[in-house]
Coordinates of C-alpha atoms in Angstrom, one line a residue:
M195 CA -7.6 -61.1 -27.1
S196 CA -7.3 -61.3 -23.3
S197 CA -5.9 -58.4 -21.3
P198 CA -1.9 -57.8 -20.6
K199 CA -1.4 -58.4 -16.0
S200 CA -0.5 -55.9 -14.0
Y201 CA 3.2 -55.9 -12.8
H202 CA 2.9 -54.3 -9.0
G203 CA 6.6 -55.4 -7.9
P204 CA 8.1 -57.8 -5.7
S205 CA 6.1 -58.5 -2.8
P206 CA 7.6 -57.6 0.8
S207 CA 9.6 -60.2 3.5
P208 CA 7.8 -61.2 5.3
I209 CA 10.1 -60.5 7.8
L210 CA 10.3 -56.5 6.6
K211 CA 6.1 -57.1 7.4
A212 CA 6.7 -58.0 11.1
A213 CA 9.9 -55.3 10.9
S214 CA 7.5 -52.8 10.2
T215 CA 4.7 -53.9 12.0
R216 CA 6.5 -54.1 15.5
L217 CA 8.7 -50.7 14.9
I218 CA 5.4 -48.4 13.6
P219 CA 4.5 -48.2 17.2
R220 CA 7.8 -47.9 19.1
V221 CA 8.4 -45.1 16.5
N222 CA 4.8 -43.9 18.0
A223 CA 5.1 -44.1 21.8
F224 CA 8.0 -42.9 21.8
S225 CA 7.3 -39.7 19.9
K226 CA 4.1 -38.7 22.2
G227 CA 6.1 -39.7 25.2
V228 CA 8.8 -37.1 24.1
G229 CA 5.8 -35.1 23.4
Y230 CA 4.7 -35.7 26.7
H231 CA 7.6 -34.4 28.1
L232 CA 7.7 -31.6 26.7
E233 CA 4.9 -29.7 27.0
T234 CA 5.0 -31.1 30.8
I235 CA 8.8 -29.0 31.2
F236 CA 7.1 -26.3 29.7
L237 CA 4.3 -25.7 31.9
F238 CA 6.7 -25.6 34.6
T239 CA 7.7 -22.6 33.0
K240 CA 4.5 -20.7 31.3
S241 CA 3.4 -18.5 34.1
D242 CA 6.3 -16.5 34.1
I243 CA 6.4 -15.8 29.8
K244 CA 4.5 -13.1 29.7
T245 CA 5.4 -11.8 32.5
T246 CA 9.6 -12.2 32.2
L247 CA 10.8 -14.6 30.2
V248 CA 8.9 -11.2 27.3
P249 CA 9.5 -8.2 28.9
I250 CA 13.5 -9.6 30.1
T251 CA 14.3 -10.7 26.2
I252 CA 13.3 -7.4 25.1
F253 CA 15.2 -5.6 27.7
A254 CA 18.1 -7.9 26.7
L255 CA 17.7 -7.2 22.6
G256 CA 17.4 -3.2 23.0
T257 CA 20.6 -2.8 24.8
A258 CA 23.3 -5.1 23.9
P259 CA 25.9 -4.3 21.6
V260 CA 24.7 -4.9 18.2
C261 CA 26.0 -7.9 17.4
R262 CA 25.6 -7.7 12.7
S263 CA 27.3 -11.0 12.4
Q264 CA 24.7 -13.0 13.6
P265 CA 21.9 -11.3 15.8
I266 CA 19.2 -13.8 14.9
E267 CA 21.5 -17.1 16.7
N268 CA 22.4 -14.6 19.6
A269 CA 19.3 -13.7 19.9
L270 CA 17.6 -16.9 19.8
M271 CA 20.7 -18.2 22.5
A272 CA 20.1 -15.3 24.6
I273 CA 16.4 -16.4 25.1
F274 CA 17.2 -19.6 25.6
W275 CA 20.0 -19.2 28.4
L276 CA 17.0 -17.7 30.0
W277 CA 14.2 -19.7 29.3
S278 CA 16.9 -22.8 30.8
V279 CA 17.4 -21.1 34.6
L280 CA 14.0 -19.8 34.2
L281 CA 13.4 -23.0 33.9
Q282 CA 15.6 -23.5 37.1
F283 CA 13.9 -21.3 39.2
N284 CA 10.8 -23.2 39.0
L285 CA 11.7 -25.9 39.8
I286 CA 12.5 -24.8 42.7
N287 CA 9.5 -22.6 43.3
Q288 CA 7.4 -25.9 42.8
T289 CA 9.2 -28.1 44.8
V290 CA 8.8 -26.6 47.8
L291 CA 5.3 -25.1 48.3
P292 CA 3.4 -27.7 46.0
E293 CA 0.6 -27.7 48.4
E294 CA -0.2 -23.7 47.5
D295 CA 0.0 -25.1 43.4
A296 CA -2.7 -26.7 45.0
E297 CA -5.0 -24.5 45.6
N298 CA -4.1 -21.1 42.5
K299 CA -2.6 -23.3 40.2
P300 CA -4.5 -26.7 39.3
W301 CA -2.4 -27.0 36.0
R302 CA 0.3 -27.0 36.6
P303 CA 3.4 -29.4 36.1
I304 CA 3.2 -31.8 39.3
P305 CA -1.2 -30.6 41.2
S306 CA -1.9 -32.2 37.8
G307 CA -0.5 -35.0 38.4
R308 CA 2.3 -34.7 35.0
I309 CA 5.5 -35.7 37.2
S310 CA 5.7 -36.5 41.2
L311 CA 7.2 -34.9 43.5
R312 CA 10.4 -37.0 43.8
N313 CA 11.0 -36.9 40.7
A314 CA 10.6 -32.6 40.0
I315 CA 12.8 -32.7 43.2
I316 CA 15.7 -34.6 41.0
A317 CA 14.7 -32.5 37.9
R318 CA 15.9 -29.3 39.7
W319 CA 18.8 -30.3 41.4
I320 CA 19.8 -30.8 38.2
S321 CA 18.9 -28.1 37.3
I322 CA 21.1 -26.1 39.0
P323 CA 24.5 -27.5 37.7
A324 CA 22.9 -28.2 33.7
C325 CA 22.0 -24.4 34.5
A326 CA 26.2 -23.5 35.0
V327 CA 27.4 -25.6 32.1
I328 CA 25.1 -24.3 29.5
S329 CA 26.8 -20.0 31.4
S330 CA 29.7 -21.6 31.2
Y331 CA 28.9 -22.1 26.9
F332 CA 28.8 -18.4 27.0
G333 CA 31.6 -17.3 29.1
T334 CA 32.5 -16.4 33.2
P335 CA 30.8 -12.8 33.3
V336 CA 27.6 -15.2 32.5
L337 CA 28.4 -17.6 34.9
I338 CA 28.4 -15.3 37.5
S339 CA 24.5 -14.2 36.4
C340 CA 24.1 -17.2 36.4
V341 CA 25.4 -18.4 39.9
L342 CA 23.8 -14.5 41.9
F343 CA 20.3 -15.7 40.0
T344 CA 21.0 -18.9 41.3
F345 CA 21.6 -17.3 45.2
F346 CA 18.7 -15.0 45.1
A347 CA 16.4 -18.1 44.1
S348 CA 17.5 -20.3 46.9
L349 CA 16.9 -17.5 49.4
Y350 CA 13.8 -16.4 47.5
N351 CA 12.6 -20.4 48.0
F352 CA 14.7 -21.9 50.7
F353 CA 14.8 -19.4 53.2
D354 CA 11.7 -17.9 53.7
G355 CA 12.8 -15.2 52.1
D356 CA 9.0 -14.0 50.1
K357 CA 7.8 -13.9 53.1
N358 CA 8.1 -10.4 54.2
G359 CA 7.4 -8.6 51.7
F360 CA 10.0 -6.1 51.6
I361 CA 12.2 -8.7 50.9
K362 CA 10.7 -10.2 48.4
N363 CA 10.7 -6.7 46.7
L364 CA 14.7 -6.5 47.2
I365 CA 15.1 -10.5 45.4
N366 CA 12.7 -9.8 43.2
G367 CA 15.1 -7.1 41.9
F368 CA 18.5 -8.3 42.2
G369 CA 16.6 -11.7 40.1
S370 CA 15.1 -10.1 37.7
C371 CA 18.7 -7.6 36.9
S372 CA 20.9 -11.1 37.3
L373 CA 18.3 -12.1 35.2
A374 CA 18.6 -9.2 32.8
L375 CA 21.8 -8.7 32.7
G376 CA 23.4 -12.6 31.9
T377 CA 20.8 -12.5 29.5
T378 CA 22.4 -9.4 27.3
L379 CA 26.0 -10.9 28.1
V380 CA 24.6 -14.1 25.9
A381 CA 23.2 -11.6 23.3
A382 CA 26.2 -9.6 22.9
C383 CA 28.6 -9.9 19.7
D384 CA 31.4 -10.5 22.2
T385 CA 31.6 -9.8 25.6
S386 CA 35.8 -12.3 26.1
S387 CA 37.6 -9.7 24.8
G388 CA 37.9 -7.4 27.7
S389 CA 38.7 -8.5 31.5
L390 CA 35.8 -9.9 33.2
S391 CA 36.0 -6.2 35.1
E392 CA 35.7 -4.4 32.4
T393 CA 32.2 -7.3 31.3
L394 CA 31.2 -6.6 34.6
H395 CA 31.9 -2.4 35.5
W396 CA 28.6 -0.9 36.4
R397 CA 29.2 1.8 33.7
N398 CA 28.2 -0.4 31.4
F399 CA 25.0 -0.9 32.0
P400 CA 23.5 2.4 33.3
E401 CA 20.0 1.0 33.0
L402 CA 19.6 -2.0 34.9
T403 CA 20.3 0.4 38.1
I404 CA 16.9 2.3 36.8
F405 CA 15.4 -1.1 35.9
F406 CA 16.5 -2.9 39.4
F407 CA 14.5 0.9 41.2
V408 CA 11.6 0.8 39.1
I409 CA 11.2 -3.2 40.1
I410 CA 11.8 -3.1 43.4
T411 CA 8.9 0.6 44.1
T412 CA 6.3 -1.5 42.0
I413 CA 6.7 -5.4 41.5
H414 CA 4.0 -5.6 44.4
A415 CA 1.7 -5.5 42.2
Q416 CA 1.7 -8.8 41.7
D417 CA 0.9 -9.9 45.4
F418 CA -2.9 -8.1 44.5
Q419 CA -4.5 -11.1 43.4
D420 CA -3.2 -13.7 44.9
V421 CA -3.4 -12.9 49.1
E422 CA -5.8 -14.6 50.1
G423 CA -3.9 -17.5 49.2
D424 CA -0.2 -15.7 51.0
R425 CA -2.1 -15.7 53.6
G426 CA -2.8 -19.4 53.8
V427 CA 0.4 -19.7 53.6
G428 CA 2.2 -17.9 55.8
R429 CA 3.2 -15.0 53.2
N430 CA 2.6 -11.7 54.3
T431 CA 3.1 -9.8 51.0
I432 CA 3.3 -5.5 51.2
P433 CA -0.8 -5.4 50.2
M434 CA -0.8 -7.1 54.1
I435 CA 1.3 -5.3 55.7
L436 CA -0.2 -2.1 54.2
P437 CA -3.2 -2.8 52.5
E438 CA -4.1 0.9 52.6
I439 CA -1.1 2.1 51.9
S440 CA 0.3 -0.8 49.4
R441 CA -3.0 1.0 46.9
I442 CA -2.9 4.8 47.5
S443 CA 1.1 4.2 46.7
M444 CA 0.4 2.9 43.5
P445 CA -1.3 5.6 41.2
I446 CA 1.3 7.4 43.2
I447 CA 4.5 5.3 41.9
L448 CA 4.1 4.6 38.7
P449 CA 3.3 8.1 36.5
A450 CA 6.0 9.2 38.9
W451 CA 8.5 6.9 36.8
S452 CA 6.4 6.9 34.0
V453 CA 7.4 10.6 34.0
A454 CA 11.5 10.3 35.4
I455 CA 12.1 8.3 32.7
A456 CA 10.4 9.7 30.1
A457 CA 11.8 12.9 31.2
L458 CA 15.4 11.2 30.8
I459 CA 15.5 9.5 27.9
N460 CA 12.6 12.7 26.1
P461 CA 11.2 9.6 23.5
P462 CA 8.8 10.8 20.6
T463 CA 5.3 12.2 22.6
W464 CA 3.5 9.8 21.0
L465 CA 5.7 7.2 22.7
A466 CA 5.4 9.1 26.6
A467 CA 2.0 9.9 25.9
I468 CA 1.1 6.5 25.9
Y469 CA 3.6 5.4 28.7
V470 CA 2.2 7.8 31.3
G471 CA -1.0 7.6 30.3
L472 CA -0.5 3.7 30.4
S473 CA 0.8 5.0 34.0
M474 CA -2.1 6.6 35.1
I475 CA -5.2 3.7 34.5
I476 CA -3.0 0.6 35.3
G477 CA -2.5 2.9 38.9
F478 CA -6.1 4.1 39.2
R479 CA -7.1 0.1 38.3
F480 CA -5.3 -0.8 41.5
L481 CA -7.1 1.4 44.1
F482 CA -10.7 1.4 42.7
M483 CA -11.1 -2.0 41.1
R484 CA -10.2 -4.5 43.7
R485 CA -12.3 -7.6 42.8
V486 CA -9.6 -10.2 42.6
K487 CA -10.5 -11.0 38.0
D488 CA -9.8 -6.5 38.2
D489 CA -6.6 -7.0 40.4
K490 CA -5.7 -10.0 37.6
M491 CA -6.5 -8.1 34.5
S492 CA -4.1 -4.9 36.2
Y493 CA -0.8 -7.1 36.5
I494 CA -1.6 -8.6 32.8
L495 CA -1.9 -3.8 32.2
Y496 CA 0.9 -3.6 34.8
N497 CA 3.7 -5.9 32.3
V498 CA 2.2 -3.9 29.5
W499 CA 3.8 -1.2 31.5
L500 CA 7.0 -2.8 32.5
S501 CA 8.3 -3.7 29.0
L502 CA 7.3 -0.6 28.0
T503 CA 9.9 1.1 30.2
I504 CA 12.3 -1.6 29.4
V505 CA 11.9 0.0 25.6
H506 CA 12.3 3.5 27.1
M507 CA 15.8 1.4 28.4
G508 CA 17.2 0.0 25.3
L509 CA 16.3 4.4 23.7
Y510 CA 18.5 5.7 26.7
K511 CA 21.6 2.6 26.0
R512 CA 20.9 3.2 21.4
Q513 CA 20.4 7.5 21.8
A514 CA 22.7 8.5 24.7
P515 CA 24.7 4.6 26.6
H516 CA 27.2 6.9 29.1
G517 CA 26.0 10.8 28.2
F518 CA 23.9 10.2 32.2
L519 CA 26.7 8.6 33.7
A520 CA 29.3 11.1 31.6
S521 CA 27.8 14.0 33.9
V522 CA 27.5 12.4 37.2
E523 CA 31.8 11.8 36.8
S524 CA 32.7 14.5 35.3
T525 CA 30.3 16.6 38.1
L526 CA 32.1 14.6 41.1
A527 CA 35.7 15.1 38.8
S528 CA 34.7 19.2 38.3
S529 CA 34.2 18.8 42.6
F530 CA 37.1 17.2 43.3
H531 CA 39.2 18.7 41.5
N532 CA 37.9 21.7 43.2
N533 CA 38.2 20.8 46.8
L534 CA 41.0 19.4 46.0
T535 CA 42.6 22.9 45.3
A536 CA 40.6 25.1 47.7
R537 CA 42.9 22.9 50.0
Q538 CA 46.2 23.3 48.3
Y539 CA 45.8 27.1 48.4
A540 CA 44.5 26.6 52.2
A541 CA 47.7 24.4 52.7
C542 CA 49.5 27.6 51.3

């Protein structure tokens, strides 16, 4: 008795075989191309992830009004907005002096040959209106934050704002606060209910004032490791203008800010101890450990300290969003009332 023949169904037609043979390689090539370009975009912003993206995100999520309806969605949108603006800055920054990256960061897209300088410049000019369009989607206050950041980025890169250490620190302060403001507004639940002046009133963001002064007095921590490279491109940073004083200042300024902020915010004792202790370790590292690799490590630790500073700003906003400012305004109002009463009495 013969065994039954197995049935495998109809064989695919030659047309389908030929189509699949042509389609699969094209899909693979397309997916590889997309992956390549996404990696290129990532490499433009890679350096700023730990130094800017993470700290500013912590700042925004810690100080923005809590959005209970869609917290995850708002947080992801805030991160996306921040990253898109950072991409714009990096496209500007890395196309102005590509030879500097060839020496210090050869893995970046332009020096590594992943993208030509011409195409990167085209992407740079596209990114500016693109960021404005993305920002306008989140409202006029966010658009203003984007425009302010683009202005300071242009000063930094196109008008030699990075050439003098003191001006560079100021621009870094204003630029970081513009980023923090925009990211906070995107992360907030609703910033469109009030007028523009009410939304952007300085009393709504007291932590930004503290953050600004922390940045302009300490951000030259990033320049110790790049003294030789900066000298080669004609940049005159604070560690070059004041080589010894800038080193000596670090174990003074960092702990001073830590103590002042901890006293203002009154965090848990263990957190204050870590915060102040870390600032002293970092400060003395900058003073006594002066090799390039040591300065790189000290700068990483500085960013940890800056993140802790931002955590304290969040605690301040959550605990007493208007307490400090209310007391200041009350004091000013009382002083004004007393002066007015004295003048009226004198007039009588």
